[in-house]
PDB file of C-alpha atoms in Angstrom:
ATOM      1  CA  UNK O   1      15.016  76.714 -92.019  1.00 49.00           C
ATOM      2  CA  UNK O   2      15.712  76.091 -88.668  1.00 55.00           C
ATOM      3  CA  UNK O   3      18.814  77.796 -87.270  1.00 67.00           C
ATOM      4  CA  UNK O   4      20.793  76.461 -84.396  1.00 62.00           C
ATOM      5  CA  UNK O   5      20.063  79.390 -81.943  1.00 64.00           C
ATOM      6  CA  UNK O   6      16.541  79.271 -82.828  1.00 67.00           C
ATOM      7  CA  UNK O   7      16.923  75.149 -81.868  1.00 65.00           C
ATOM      8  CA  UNK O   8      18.625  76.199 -78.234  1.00 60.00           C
ATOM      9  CA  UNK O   9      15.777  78.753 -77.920  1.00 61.00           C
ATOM     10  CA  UNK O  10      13.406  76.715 -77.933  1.00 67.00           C
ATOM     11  CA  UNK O  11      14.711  73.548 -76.151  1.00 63.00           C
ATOM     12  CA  UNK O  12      17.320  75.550 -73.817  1.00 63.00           C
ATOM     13  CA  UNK O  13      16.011  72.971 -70.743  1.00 65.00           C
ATOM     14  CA  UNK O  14      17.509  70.180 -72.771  1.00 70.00           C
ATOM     15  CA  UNK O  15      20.093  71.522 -74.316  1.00 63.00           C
ATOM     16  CA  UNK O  16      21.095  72.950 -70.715  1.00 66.00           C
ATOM     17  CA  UNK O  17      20.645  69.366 -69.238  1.00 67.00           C
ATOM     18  CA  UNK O  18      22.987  67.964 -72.273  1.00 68.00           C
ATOM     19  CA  UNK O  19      25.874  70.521 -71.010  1.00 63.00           C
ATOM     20  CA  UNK O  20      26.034  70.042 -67.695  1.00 62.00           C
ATOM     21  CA  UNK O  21      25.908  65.952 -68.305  1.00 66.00           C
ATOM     22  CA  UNK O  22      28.885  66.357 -70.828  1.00 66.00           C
ATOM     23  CA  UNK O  23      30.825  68.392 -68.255  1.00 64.00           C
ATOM     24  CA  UNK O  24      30.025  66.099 -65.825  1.00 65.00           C
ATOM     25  CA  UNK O  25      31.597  63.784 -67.649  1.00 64.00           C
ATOM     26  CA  UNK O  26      34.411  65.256 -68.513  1.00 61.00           C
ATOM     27  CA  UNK O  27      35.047  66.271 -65.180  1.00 60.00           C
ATOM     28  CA  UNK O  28      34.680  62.828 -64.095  1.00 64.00           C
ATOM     29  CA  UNK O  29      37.974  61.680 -66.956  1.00 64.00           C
ATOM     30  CA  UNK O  30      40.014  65.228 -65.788  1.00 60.00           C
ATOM     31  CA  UNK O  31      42.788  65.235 -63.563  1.00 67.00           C
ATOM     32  CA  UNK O  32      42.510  66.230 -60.308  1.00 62.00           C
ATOM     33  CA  UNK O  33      44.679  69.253 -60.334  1.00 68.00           C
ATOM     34  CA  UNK O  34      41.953  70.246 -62.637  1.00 59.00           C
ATOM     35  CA  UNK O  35      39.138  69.085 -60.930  1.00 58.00           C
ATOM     36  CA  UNK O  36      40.043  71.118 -58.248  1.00 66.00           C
ATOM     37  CA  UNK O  37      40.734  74.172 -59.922  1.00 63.00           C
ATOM     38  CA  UNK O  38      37.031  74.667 -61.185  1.00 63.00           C
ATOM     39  CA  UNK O  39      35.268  73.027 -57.746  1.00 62.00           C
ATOM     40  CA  UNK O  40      37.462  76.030 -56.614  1.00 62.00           C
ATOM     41  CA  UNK O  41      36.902  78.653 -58.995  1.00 62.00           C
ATOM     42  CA  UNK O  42      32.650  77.527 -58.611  1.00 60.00           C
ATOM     43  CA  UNK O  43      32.819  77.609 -55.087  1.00 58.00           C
ATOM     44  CA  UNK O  44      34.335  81.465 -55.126  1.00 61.00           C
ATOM     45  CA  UNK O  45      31.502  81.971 -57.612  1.00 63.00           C
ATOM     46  CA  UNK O  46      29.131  81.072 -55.341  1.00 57.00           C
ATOM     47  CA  UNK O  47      30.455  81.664 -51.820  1.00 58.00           C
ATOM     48  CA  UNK O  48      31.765  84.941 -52.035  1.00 65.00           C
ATOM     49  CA  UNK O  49      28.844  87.102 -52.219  1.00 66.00           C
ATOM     50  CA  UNK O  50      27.406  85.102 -49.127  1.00 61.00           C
ATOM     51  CA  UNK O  51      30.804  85.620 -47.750  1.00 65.00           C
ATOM     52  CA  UNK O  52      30.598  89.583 -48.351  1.00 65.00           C
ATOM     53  CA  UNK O  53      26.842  89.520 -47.082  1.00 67.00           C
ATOM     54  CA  UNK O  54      27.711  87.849 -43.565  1.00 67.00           C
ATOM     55  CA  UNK O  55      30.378  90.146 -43.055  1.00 70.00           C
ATOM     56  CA  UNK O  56      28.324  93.041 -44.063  1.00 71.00           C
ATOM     57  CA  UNK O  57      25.715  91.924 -41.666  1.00 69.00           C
ATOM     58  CA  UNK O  58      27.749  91.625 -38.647  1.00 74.00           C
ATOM     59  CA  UNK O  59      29.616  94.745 -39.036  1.00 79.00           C
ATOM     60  CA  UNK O  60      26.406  96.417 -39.335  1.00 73.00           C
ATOM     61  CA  UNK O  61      25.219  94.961 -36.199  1.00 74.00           C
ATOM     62  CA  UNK O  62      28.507  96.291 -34.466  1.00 78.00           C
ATOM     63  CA  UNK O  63      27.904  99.347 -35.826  1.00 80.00           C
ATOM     64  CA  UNK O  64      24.145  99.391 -34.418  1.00 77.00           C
ATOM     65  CA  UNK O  65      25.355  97.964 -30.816  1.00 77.00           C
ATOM     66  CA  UNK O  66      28.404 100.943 -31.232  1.00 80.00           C
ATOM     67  CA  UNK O  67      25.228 103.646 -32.127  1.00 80.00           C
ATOM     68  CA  UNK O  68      23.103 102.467 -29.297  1.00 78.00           C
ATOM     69  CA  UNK O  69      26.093 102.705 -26.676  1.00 79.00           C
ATOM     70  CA  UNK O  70      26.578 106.057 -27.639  1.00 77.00           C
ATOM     71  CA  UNK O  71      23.042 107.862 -27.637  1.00 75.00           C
ATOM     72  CA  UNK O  72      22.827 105.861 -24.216  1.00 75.00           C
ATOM     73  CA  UNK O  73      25.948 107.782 -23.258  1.00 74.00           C
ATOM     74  CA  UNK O  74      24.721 111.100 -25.160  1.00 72.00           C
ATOM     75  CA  UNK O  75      21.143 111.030 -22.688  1.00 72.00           C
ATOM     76  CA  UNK O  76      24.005 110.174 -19.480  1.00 68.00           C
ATOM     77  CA  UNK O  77      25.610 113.085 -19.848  1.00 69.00           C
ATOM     78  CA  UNK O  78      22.334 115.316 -21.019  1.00 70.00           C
ATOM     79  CA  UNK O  79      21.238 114.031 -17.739  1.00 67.00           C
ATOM     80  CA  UNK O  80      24.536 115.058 -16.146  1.00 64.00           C
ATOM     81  CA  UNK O  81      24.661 118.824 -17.754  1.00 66.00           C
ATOM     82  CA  UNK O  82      20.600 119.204 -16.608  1.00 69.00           C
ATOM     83  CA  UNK O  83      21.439 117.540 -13.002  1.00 62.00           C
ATOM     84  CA  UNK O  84      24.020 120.093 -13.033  1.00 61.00           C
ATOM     85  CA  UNK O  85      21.959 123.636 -14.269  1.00 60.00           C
ATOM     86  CA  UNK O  86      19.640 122.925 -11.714  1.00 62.00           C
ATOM     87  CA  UNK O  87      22.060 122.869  -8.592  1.00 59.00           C
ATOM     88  CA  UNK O  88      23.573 125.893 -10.136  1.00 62.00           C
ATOM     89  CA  UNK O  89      20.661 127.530 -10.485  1.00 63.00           C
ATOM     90  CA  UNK O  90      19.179 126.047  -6.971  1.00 61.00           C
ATOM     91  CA  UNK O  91      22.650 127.634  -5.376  1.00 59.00           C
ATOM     92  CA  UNK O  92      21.660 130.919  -7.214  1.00 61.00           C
ATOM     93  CA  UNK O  93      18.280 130.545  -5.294  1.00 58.00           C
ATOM     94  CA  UNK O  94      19.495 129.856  -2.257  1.00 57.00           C
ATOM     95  CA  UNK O  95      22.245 132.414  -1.912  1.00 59.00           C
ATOM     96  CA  UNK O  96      19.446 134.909  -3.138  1.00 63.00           C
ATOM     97  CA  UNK O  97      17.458 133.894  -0.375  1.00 56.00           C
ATOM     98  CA  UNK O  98      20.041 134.054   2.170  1.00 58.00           C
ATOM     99  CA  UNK O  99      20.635 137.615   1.162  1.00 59.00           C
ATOM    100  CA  UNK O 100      17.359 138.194   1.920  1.00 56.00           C
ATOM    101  CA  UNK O 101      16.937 136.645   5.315  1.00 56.00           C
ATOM    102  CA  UNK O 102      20.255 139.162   6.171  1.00 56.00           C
ATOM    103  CA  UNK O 103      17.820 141.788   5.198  1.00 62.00           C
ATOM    104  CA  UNK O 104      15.189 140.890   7.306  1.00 63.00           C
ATOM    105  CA  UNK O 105      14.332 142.106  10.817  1.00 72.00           C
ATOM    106  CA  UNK O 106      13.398 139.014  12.066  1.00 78.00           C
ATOM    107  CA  UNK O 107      14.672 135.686  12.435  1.00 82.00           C
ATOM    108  CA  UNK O 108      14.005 133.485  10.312  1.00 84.00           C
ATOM    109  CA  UNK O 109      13.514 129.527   8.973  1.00 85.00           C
ATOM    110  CA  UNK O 110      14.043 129.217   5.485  1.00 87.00           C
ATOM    111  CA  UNK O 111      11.999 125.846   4.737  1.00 90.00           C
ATOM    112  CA  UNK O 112      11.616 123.963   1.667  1.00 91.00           C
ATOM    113  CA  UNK O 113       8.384 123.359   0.048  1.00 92.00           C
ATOM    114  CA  UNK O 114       7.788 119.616   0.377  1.00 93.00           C
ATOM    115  CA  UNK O 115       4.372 119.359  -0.485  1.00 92.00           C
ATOM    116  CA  UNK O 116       0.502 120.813  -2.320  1.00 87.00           C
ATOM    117  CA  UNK O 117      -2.305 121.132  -0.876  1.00 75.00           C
ATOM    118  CA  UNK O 118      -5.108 117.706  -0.777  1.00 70.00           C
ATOM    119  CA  UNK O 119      -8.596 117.996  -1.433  1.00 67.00           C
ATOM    120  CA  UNK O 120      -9.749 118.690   2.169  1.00 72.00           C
ATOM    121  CA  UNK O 121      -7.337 121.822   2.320  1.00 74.00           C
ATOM    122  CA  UNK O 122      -6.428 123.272  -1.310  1.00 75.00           C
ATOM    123  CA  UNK O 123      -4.852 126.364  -0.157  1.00 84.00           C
ATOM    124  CA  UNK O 124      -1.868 125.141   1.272  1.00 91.00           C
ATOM    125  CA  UNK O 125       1.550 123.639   0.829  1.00 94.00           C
ATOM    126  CA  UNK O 126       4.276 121.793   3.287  1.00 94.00           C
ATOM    127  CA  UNK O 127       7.321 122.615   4.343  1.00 94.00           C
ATOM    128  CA  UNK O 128       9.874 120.669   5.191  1.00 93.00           C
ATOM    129  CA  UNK O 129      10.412 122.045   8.715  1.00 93.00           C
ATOM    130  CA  UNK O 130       8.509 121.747  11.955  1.00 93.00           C
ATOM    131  CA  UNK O 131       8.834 121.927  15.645  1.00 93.00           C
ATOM    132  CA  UNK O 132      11.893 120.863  15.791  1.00 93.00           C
ATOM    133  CA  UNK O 133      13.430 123.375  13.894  1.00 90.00           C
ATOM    134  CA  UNK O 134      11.067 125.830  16.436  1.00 91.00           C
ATOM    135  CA  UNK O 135       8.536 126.041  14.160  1.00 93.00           C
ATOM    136  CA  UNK O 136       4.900 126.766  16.036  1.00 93.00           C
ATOM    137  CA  UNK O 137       1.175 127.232  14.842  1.00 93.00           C
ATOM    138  CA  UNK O 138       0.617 131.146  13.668  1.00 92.00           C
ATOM    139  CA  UNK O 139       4.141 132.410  12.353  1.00 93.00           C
ATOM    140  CA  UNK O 140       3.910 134.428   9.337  1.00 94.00           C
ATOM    141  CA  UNK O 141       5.025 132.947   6.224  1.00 95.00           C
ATOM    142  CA  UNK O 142       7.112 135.143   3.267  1.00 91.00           C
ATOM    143  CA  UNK O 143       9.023 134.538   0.234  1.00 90.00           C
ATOM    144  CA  UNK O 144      11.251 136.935  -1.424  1.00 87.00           C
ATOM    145  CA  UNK O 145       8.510 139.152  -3.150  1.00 90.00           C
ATOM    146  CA  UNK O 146       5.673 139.028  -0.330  1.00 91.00           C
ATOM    147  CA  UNK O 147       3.131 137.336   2.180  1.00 95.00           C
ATOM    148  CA  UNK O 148       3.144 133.796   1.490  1.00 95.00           C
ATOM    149  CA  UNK O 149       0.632 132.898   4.678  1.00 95.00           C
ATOM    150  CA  UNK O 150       0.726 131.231   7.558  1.00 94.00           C
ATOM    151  CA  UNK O 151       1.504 128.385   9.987  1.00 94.00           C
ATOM    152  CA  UNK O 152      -1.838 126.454  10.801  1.00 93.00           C
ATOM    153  CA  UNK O 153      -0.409 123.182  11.310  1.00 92.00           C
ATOM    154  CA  UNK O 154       2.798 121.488  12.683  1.00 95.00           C
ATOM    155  CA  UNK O 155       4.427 118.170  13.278  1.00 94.00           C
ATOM    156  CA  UNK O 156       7.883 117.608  14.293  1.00 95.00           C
ATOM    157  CA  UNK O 157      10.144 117.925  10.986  1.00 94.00           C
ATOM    158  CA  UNK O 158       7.056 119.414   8.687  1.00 94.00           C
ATOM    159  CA  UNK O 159       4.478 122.158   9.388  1.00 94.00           C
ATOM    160  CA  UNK O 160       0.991 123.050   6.475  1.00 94.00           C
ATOM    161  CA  UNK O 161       1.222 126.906   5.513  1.00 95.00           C
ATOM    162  CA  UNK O 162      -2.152 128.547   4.804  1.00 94.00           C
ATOM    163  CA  UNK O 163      -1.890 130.038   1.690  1.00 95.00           C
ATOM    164  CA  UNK O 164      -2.999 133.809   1.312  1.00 95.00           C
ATOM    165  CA  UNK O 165      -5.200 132.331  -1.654  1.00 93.00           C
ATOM    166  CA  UNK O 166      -7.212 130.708   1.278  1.00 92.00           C
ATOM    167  CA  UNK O 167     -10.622 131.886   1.532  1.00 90.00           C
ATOM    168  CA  UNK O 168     -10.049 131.367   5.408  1.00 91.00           C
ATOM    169  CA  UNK O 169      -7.144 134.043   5.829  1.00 92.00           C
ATOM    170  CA  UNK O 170      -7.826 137.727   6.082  1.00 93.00           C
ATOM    171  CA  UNK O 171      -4.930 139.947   6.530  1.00 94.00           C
ATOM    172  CA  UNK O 172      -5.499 143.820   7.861  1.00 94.00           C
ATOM    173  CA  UNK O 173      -3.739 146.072   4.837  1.00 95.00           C
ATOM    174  CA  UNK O 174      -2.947 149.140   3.487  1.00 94.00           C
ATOM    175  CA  UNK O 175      -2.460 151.307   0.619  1.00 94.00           C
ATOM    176  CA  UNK O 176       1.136 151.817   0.608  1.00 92.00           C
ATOM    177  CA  UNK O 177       0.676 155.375  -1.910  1.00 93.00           C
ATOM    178  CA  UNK O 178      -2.877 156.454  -0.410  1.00 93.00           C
ATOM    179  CA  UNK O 179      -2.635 154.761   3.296  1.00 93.00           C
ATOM    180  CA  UNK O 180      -6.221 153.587   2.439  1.00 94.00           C
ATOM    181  CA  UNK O 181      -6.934 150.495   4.801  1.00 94.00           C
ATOM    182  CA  UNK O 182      -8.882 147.496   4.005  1.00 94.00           C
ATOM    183  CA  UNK O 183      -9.277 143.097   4.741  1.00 94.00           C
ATOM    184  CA  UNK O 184      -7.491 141.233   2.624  1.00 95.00           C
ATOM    185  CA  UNK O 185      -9.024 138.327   1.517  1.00 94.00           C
ATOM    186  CA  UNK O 186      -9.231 135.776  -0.992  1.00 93.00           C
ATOM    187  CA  UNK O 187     -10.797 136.327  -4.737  1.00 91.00           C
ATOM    188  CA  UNK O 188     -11.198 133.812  -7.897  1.00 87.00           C
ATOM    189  CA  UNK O 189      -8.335 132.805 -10.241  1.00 87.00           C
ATOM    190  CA  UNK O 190      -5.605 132.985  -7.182  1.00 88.00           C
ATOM    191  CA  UNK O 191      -6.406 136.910  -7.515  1.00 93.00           C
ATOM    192  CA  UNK O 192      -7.085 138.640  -3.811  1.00 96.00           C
ATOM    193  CA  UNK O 193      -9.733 141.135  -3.416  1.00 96.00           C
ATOM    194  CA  UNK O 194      -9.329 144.119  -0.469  1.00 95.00           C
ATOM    195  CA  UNK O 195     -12.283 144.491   1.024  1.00 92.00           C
ATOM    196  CA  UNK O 196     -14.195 147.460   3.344  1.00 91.00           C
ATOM    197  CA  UNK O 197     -12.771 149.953   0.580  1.00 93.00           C
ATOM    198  CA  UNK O 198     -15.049 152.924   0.441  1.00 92.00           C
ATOM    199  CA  UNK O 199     -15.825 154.234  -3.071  1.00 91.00           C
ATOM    200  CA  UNK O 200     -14.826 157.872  -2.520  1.00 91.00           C
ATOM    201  CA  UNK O 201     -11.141 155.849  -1.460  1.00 92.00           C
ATOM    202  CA  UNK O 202      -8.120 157.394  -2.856  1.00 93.00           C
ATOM    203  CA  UNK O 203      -6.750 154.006  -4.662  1.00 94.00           C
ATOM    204  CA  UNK O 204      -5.791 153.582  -8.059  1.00 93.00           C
ATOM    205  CA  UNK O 205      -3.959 150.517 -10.445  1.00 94.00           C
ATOM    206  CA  UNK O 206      -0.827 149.386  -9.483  1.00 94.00           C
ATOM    207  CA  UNK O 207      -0.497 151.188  -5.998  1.00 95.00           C
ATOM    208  CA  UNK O 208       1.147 148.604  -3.590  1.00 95.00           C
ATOM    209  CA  UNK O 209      -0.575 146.853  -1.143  1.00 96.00           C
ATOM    210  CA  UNK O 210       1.181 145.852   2.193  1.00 94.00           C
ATOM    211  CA  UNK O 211       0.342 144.773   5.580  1.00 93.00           C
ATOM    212  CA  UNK O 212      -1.125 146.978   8.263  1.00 92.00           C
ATOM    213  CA  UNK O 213       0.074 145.440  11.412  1.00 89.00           C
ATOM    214  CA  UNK O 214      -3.597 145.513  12.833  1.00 88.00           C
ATOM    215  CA  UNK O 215      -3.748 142.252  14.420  1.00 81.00           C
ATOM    216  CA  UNK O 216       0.002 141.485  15.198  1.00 80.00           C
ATOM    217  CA  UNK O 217       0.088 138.496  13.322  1.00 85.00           C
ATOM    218  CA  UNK O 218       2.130 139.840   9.930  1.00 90.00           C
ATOM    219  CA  UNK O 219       4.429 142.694  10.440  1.00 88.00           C
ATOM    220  CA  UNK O 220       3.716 146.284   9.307  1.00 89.00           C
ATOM    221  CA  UNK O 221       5.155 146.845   5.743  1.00 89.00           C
ATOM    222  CA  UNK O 222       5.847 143.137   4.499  1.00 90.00           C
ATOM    223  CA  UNK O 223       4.075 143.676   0.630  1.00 92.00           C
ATOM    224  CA  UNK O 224       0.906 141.622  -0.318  1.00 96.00           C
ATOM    225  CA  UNK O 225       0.493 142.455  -4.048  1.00 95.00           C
ATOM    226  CA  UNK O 226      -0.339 145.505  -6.379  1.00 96.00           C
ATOM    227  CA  UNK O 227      -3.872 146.672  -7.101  1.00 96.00           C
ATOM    228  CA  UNK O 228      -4.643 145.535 -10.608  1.00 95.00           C
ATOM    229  CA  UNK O 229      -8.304 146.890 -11.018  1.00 93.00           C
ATOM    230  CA  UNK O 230     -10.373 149.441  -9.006  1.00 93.00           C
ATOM    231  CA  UNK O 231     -14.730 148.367  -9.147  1.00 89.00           C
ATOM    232  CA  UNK O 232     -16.851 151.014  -8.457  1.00 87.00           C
ATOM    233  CA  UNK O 233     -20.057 149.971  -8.167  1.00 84.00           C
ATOM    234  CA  UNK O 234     -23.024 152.317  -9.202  1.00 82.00           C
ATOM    235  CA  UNK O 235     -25.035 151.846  -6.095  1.00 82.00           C
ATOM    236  CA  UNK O 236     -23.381 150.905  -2.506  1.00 81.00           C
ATOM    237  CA  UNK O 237     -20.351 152.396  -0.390  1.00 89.00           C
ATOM    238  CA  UNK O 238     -17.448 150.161  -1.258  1.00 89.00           C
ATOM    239  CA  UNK O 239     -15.670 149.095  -4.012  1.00 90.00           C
ATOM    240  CA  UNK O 240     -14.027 146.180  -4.851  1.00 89.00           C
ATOM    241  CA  UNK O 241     -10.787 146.201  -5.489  1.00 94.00           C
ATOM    242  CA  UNK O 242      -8.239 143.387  -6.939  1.00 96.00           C
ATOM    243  CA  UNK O 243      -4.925 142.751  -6.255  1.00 96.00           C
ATOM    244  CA  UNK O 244      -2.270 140.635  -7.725  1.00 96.00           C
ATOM    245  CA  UNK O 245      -0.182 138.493  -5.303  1.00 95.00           C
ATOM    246  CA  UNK O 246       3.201 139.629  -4.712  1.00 94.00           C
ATOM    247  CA  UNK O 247       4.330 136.534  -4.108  1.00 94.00           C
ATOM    248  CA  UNK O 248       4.998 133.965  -6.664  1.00 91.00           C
ATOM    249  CA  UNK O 249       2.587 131.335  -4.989  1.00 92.00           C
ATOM    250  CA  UNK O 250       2.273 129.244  -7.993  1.00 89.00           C
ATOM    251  CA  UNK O 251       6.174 128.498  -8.638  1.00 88.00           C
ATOM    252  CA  UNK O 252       7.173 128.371  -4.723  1.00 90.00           C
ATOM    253  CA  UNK O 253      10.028 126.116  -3.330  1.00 89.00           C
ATOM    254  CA  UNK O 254      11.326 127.631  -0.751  1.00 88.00           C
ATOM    255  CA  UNK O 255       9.692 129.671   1.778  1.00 92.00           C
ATOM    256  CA  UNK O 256      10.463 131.839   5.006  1.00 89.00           C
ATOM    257  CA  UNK O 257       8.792 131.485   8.191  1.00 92.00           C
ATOM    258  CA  UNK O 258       9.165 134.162  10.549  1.00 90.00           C
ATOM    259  CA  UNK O 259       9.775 134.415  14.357  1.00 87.00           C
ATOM    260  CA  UNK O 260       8.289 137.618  15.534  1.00 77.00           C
ATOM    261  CA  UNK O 261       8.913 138.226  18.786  1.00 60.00           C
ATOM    262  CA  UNK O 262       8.307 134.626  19.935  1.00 43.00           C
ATOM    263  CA  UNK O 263       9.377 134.520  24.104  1.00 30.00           C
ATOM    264  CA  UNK O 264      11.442 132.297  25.005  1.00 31.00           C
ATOM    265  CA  UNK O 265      12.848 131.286  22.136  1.00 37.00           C
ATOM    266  CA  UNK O 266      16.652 131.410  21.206  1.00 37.00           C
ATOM    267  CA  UNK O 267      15.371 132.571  17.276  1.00 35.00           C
ATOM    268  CA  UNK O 268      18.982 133.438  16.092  1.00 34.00           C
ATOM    269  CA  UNK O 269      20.210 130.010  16.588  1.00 30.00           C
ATOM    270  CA  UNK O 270      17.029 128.851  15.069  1.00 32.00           C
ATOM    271  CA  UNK O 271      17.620 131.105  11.866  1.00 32.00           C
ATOM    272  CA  UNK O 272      21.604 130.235  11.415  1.00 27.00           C
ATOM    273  CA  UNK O 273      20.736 126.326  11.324  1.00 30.00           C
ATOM    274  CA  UNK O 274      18.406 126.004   9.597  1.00 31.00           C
ATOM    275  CA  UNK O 275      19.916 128.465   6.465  1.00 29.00           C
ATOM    276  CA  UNK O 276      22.511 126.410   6.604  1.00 29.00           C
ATOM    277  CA  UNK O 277      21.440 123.285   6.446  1.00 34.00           C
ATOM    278  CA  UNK O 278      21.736 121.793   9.946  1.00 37.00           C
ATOM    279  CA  UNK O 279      18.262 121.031  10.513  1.00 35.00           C
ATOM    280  CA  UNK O 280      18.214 120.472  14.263  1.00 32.00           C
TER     281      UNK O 280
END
């Protein structure tokens, strides 16, 4: 026997046709307060979720315009606090250096490195002063911890240092423990090499290496490195013997040129403008 639910089971299309043509019909005979009662109740049936999804939408697009406004201002002000650390710590630098320049016996043009070396000349930097700050071909060039190089080149607001590196530049030195002498020159891997050592030399590791004064051009005492190995060879009469840079070639941005004993030149004007900035 056929039950009634088993009847709307199987012809629920129909039987859902039927119902919505009787209610059609008896919506067509209501009333109109009630007619509008269920178009409103069905319309809040079916608007409201669309309703709730639009306004979920837009608030989370305010929300995503409100997230990208802030990590925009989060990397302004990480730019800010980094733009910041690095004044500091260039002020740090340059009072450092100023310090230093006091202690010096010459006068001196503390120039900014502006520039690496090209392909034609790969032991070198540039400075950012030149003949106008009095700058000439020759001066020695220092930083804080040794020989830097010197001036080979100059133009009127930029001058080319040869670096000590350079396989052109040979320095006179000296064993600063031993007073062994030897030519500084330049070895592989930014390494120098002192040269003219004989092997029966008194020179061992770390003994500091500074400049002779044998040729005038780089004043007696200013350091060049520290020996870092001692080669004895087992036939000839000179060893080789490496040394480490003193100064820190690699991370330079500032350097000092000096004026020693330049005639005719006012250097202590030269020195106070250009440490402070003036440039002329």
């Amino acid at each position: 026997m056929v039950t009634l639910i088993d009847f709307i089971k199987r012809h629920s299309g129909q039987v859902m046709w039927v119902l919505a043509l009787i209610i059609g019909v008896l919506l067509s005979q209501a009333p109109f307060t009630v007619k509008s009662a269920i178009s409103g109740a069905l319309m809040d049936t079916i608007y409201r979720p669309f309703d709730y999804l639009s306004g979920a939408y837009h608030t989370f697009k305010n929300r995503r315009v409100e997230n990208l406004q802030l990590k925009e201002e989060l990397i302004s002000t990480r730019l800010k606090i980094e733009t910041l650390k690095e004044i500091e710590r260039e002020n740090l630098r340059l009072r450092r250096a100023l310090g230093f320049s006091q202690r010096l016996e010459y006068a001196t043009v503390l120039a900014e490195v502006v520039g690496r070396g090209n392909p034609r000349m790969p032991g070198s930097i540039v400075v950012g002063s030149g003949a106008k700050q009095g700058v000439i071909v020759g001066l020695p060039v220092i930083d804080e911890h040794g020989v830097v190089g010197k001036v080979i080149s100059v133009s009127d607001n930029t001058s080319v240092i040869q670096l000590i590196t350079d396989p052109n530049l040979k320095i006179s030195a000296v064993d600063g423990r031993s007073r062994v002498q030897g030519i500084i020159s330049a070895a592989s891997g930014g390494k120098l090499v002192l040269e003219n050592v004989p092997v029966t030399a008194d020179i061992r590791n770390g003994d500091p290496i500074t400049a002779s004064g044998l040729g005038g051009l780089f004043p007696k005492g200013l350091k060049i490195g520290l020996v870092s190995r001692v080669m004895v060879p087992q036939s000839g009469l000179f060893s080789k013997v490496e040394i480490t840079p003193s100064a820190k070639l690699a991370t330079l941005e500032e350097v000092f040129i000096l004026f020693t004993g330049i005639a005719g030149m006012n250097t202590d004007s030269v020195a106070i403008d250009t440490i402070s900035g003036d440039g002329r």
